[in-house]
Coordinates of C-alpha atoms in Angstrom, one line a residue:
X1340 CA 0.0 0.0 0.0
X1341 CA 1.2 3.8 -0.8
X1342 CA 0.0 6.7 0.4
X1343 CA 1.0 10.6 -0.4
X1344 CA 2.3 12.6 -2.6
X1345 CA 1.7 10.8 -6.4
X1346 CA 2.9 13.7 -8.6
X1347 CA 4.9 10.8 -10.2
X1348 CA 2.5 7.7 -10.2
X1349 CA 4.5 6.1 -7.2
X1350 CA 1.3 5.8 -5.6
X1351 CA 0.0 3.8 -8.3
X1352 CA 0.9 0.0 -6.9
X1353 CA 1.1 -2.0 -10.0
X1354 CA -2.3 -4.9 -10.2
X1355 CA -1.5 -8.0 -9.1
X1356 CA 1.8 -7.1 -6.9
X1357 CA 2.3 -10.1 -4.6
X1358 CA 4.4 -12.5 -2.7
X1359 CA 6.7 -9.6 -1.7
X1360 CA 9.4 -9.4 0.7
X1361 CA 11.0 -6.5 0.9
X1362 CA 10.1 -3.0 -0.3
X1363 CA 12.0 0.6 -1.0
X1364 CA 11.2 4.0 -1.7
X1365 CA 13.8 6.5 -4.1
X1366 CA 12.4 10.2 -4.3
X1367 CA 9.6 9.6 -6.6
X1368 CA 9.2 5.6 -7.6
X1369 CA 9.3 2.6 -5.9
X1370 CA 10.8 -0.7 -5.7
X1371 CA 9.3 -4.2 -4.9
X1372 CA 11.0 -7.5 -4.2
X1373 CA 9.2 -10.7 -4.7
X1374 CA 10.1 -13.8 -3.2
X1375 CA 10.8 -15.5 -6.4
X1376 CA 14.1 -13.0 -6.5
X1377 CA 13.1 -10.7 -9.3
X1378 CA 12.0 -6.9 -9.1
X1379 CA 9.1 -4.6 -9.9
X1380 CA 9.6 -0.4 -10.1
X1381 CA 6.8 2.1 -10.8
X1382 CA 6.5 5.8 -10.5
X1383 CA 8.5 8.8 -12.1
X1384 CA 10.9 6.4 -14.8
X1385 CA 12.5 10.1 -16.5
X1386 CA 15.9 8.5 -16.0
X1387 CA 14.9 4.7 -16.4
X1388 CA 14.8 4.1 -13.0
X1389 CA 12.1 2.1 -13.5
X1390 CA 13.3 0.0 -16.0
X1391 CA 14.1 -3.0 -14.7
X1392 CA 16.8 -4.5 -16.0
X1393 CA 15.6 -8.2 -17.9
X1394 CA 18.2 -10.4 -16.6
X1395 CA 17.9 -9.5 -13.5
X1396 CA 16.8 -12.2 -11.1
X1397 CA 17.9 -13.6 -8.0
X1398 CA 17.4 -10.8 -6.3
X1399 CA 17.9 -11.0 -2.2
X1400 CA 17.7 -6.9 -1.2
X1401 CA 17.3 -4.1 -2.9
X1402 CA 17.9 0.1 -2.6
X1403 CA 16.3 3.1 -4.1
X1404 CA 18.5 6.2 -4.3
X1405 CA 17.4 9.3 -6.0
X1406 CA 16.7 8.5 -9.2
X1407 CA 18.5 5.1 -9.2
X1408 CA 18.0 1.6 -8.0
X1409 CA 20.8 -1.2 -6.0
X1410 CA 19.6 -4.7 -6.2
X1411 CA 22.0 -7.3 -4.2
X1412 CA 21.9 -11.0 -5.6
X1413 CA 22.1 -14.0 -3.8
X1414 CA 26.0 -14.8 -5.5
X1415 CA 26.8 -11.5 -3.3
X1416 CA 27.4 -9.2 -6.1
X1417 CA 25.5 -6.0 -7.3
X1418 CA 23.4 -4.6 -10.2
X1419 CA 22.8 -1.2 -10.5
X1420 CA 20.4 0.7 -12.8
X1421 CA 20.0 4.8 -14.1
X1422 CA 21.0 7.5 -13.1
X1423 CA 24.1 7.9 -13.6
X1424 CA 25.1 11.2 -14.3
X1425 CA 27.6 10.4 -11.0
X1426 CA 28.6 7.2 -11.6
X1427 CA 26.4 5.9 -9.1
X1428 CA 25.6 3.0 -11.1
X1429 CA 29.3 2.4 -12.1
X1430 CA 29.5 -0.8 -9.7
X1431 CA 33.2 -1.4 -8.9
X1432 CA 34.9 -4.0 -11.0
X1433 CA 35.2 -6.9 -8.7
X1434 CA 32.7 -6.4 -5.9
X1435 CA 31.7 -9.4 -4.6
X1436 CA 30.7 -11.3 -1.3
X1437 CA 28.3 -8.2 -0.2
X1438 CA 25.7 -8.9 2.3
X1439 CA 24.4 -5.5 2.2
X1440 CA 23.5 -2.6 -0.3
X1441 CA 21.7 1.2 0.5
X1442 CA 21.2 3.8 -2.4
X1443 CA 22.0 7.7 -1.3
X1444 CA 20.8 10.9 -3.4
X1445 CA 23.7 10.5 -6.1
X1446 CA 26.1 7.6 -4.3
X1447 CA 25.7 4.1 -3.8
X1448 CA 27.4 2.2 -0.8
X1449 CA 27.6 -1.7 -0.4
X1450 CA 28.7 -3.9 2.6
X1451 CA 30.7 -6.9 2.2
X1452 CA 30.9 -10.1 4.9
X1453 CA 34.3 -8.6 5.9
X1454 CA 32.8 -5.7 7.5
X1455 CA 34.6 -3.2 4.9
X1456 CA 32.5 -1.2 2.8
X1457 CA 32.7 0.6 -0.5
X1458 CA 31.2 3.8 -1.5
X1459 CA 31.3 5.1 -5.1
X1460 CA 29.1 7.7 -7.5
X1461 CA 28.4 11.6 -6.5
X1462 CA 31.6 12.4 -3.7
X1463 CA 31.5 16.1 -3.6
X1464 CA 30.7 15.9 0.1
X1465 CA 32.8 13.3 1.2
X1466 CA 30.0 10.7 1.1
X1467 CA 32.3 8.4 -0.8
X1468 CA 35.7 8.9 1.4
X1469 CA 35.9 5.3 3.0
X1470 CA 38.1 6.0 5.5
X1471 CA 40.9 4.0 6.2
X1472 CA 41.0 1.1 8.5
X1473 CA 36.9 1.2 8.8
X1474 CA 36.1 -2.4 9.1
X1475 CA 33.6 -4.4 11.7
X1476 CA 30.8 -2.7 10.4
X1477 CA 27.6 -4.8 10.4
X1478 CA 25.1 -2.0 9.0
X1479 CA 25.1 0.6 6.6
X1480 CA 22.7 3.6 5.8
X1481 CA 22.8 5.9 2.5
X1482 CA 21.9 9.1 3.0
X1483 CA 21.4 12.4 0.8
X1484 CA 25.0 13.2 0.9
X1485 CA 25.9 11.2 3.7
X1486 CA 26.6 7.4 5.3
X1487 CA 26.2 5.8 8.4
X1488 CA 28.1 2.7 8.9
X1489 CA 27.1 0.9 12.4
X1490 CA 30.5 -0.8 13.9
X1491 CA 30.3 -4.5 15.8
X1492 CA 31.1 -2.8 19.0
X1493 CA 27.9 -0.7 18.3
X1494 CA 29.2 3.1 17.6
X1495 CA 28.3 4.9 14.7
X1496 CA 30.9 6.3 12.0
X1497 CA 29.3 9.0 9.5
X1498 CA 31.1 9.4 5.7
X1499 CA 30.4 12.7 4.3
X1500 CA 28.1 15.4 5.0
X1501 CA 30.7 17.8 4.4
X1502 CA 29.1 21.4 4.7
X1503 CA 26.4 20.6 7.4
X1504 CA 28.2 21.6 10.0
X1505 CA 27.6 18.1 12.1
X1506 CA 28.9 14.9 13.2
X1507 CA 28.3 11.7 15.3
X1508 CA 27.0 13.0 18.5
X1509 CA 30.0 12.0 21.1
X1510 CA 28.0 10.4 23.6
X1511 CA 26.3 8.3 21.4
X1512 CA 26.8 4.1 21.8
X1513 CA 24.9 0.8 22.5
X1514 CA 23.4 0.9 18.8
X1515 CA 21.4 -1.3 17.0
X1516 CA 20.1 0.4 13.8
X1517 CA 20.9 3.4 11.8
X1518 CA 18.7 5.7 9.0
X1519 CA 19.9 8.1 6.7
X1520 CA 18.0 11.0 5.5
X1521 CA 18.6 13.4 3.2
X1522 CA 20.6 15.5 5.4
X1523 CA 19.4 14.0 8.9
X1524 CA 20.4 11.0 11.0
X1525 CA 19.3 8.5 12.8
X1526 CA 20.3 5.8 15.5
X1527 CA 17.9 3.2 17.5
X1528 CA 19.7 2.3 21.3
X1529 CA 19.8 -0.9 22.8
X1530 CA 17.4 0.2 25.2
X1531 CA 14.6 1.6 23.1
X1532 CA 15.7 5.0 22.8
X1533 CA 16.4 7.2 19.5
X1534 CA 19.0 9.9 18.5
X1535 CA 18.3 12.1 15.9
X1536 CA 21.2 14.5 14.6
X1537 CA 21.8 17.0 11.3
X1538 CA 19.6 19.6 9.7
X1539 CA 16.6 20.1 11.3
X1540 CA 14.5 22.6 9.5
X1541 CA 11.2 21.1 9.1
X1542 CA 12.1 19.3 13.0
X1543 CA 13.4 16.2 11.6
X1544 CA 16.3 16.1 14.2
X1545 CA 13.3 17.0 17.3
X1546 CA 12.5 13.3 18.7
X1547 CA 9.8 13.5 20.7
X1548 CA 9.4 13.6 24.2
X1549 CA 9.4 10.2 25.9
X1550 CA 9.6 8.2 22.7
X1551 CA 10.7 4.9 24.3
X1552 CA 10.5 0.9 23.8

């Protein structure tokens, strides 16, 4: 089910979607996985974003950026699909044994079973600087022009964002999830709780009071 804004049709849920498993939303269209590993899109397709490549099967995650789409297949490697006008669909030449893939505005990141992760497309904020020696990360989150990448001994390290003035808050630990917005971010504690950090001009950074569990 979709609800708001359709401007672009990505409200319009193609007949007869079923046996799904795992869904994602890119500015204006939408991406659907079914259980039988292959891939529906619908809404705004100006770049192709909704074209979904033929061959593509096998199909066990998926990621919508802006206007372009990650899919992650079961042999660990990645397909990617318009736009490109950052090379955001330019998959590195070798990339294999990822377990993990999240689309950004103009940058695509991927995690492998190693912990490492690789960043490439749009870098003009630093959102594809890998820095060295990251590794033990077990979670990654694409943002506008940011990442998040969630480390085994559960602190946060944040790629890019260069020009927002912000960073990891320093007293933040004992996390289990991370969400990137477009210039927003957030982390889910251990013990229920939620940290919100970045811009904050329509109060996307304000968690409310007493949000717990």
């Amino acid at each position: 089910v979709a609800w708001g804004d359709n401007v672009s049709g990505q409200l319009d849920v193609p007949g007869g979607l079923t046996n799904l498993v795992a869904i994602a939303a890119g500015y204006t269209h939408n991406l659907a996985l079914r259980s039988d590993g292959t891939v529906t899109a619908w809404g705004y397709n100006g770049y192709g974003e909704c074209d979904v490549p033929a061959e593509l099967s096998n199909v066990v995650a998926i990621a919508a950026g802006g206007f372009h789409n990650l899919a992650l297949r079961s042999d660990g490697t990645v397909a990617a699909w318009l736009n490109n006008d950052y090379g955001q669909c330019n998959v590195p030449e070798g990339l294999a044994d990822v377990v993990a893939v999240s689309a950004g505005g103009s940058h695509s990141l991927a995690l492998r079973s190693d912990g490492t992760i690789t960043a490439w497309g749009g870098a003009w904020a630093g959102q594809c600087d890998v820095p060295a020696g990251l590794a033990d990360v077990t979670a990654i989150a694409a943002g506008g022009e940011h990442n998040l990448a969630l480390k085994s001994d559960v602190t946060v390290v944040m790629l890019g964002g260069e020009g927002y003035g912000i960073g990891v808050p320093a007293d933040l630990s004992d996390v289990i999830a991370i969400a990137a917005g477009y210039g927003h971010s957030l982390a889910l504690r251990s013990d229920g709780t939620v940290t919100a950090w970045g811009i904050n001009y329509c109060g996307q950074s304000d968690v409310p009071e007493g949000l717990t569990d």
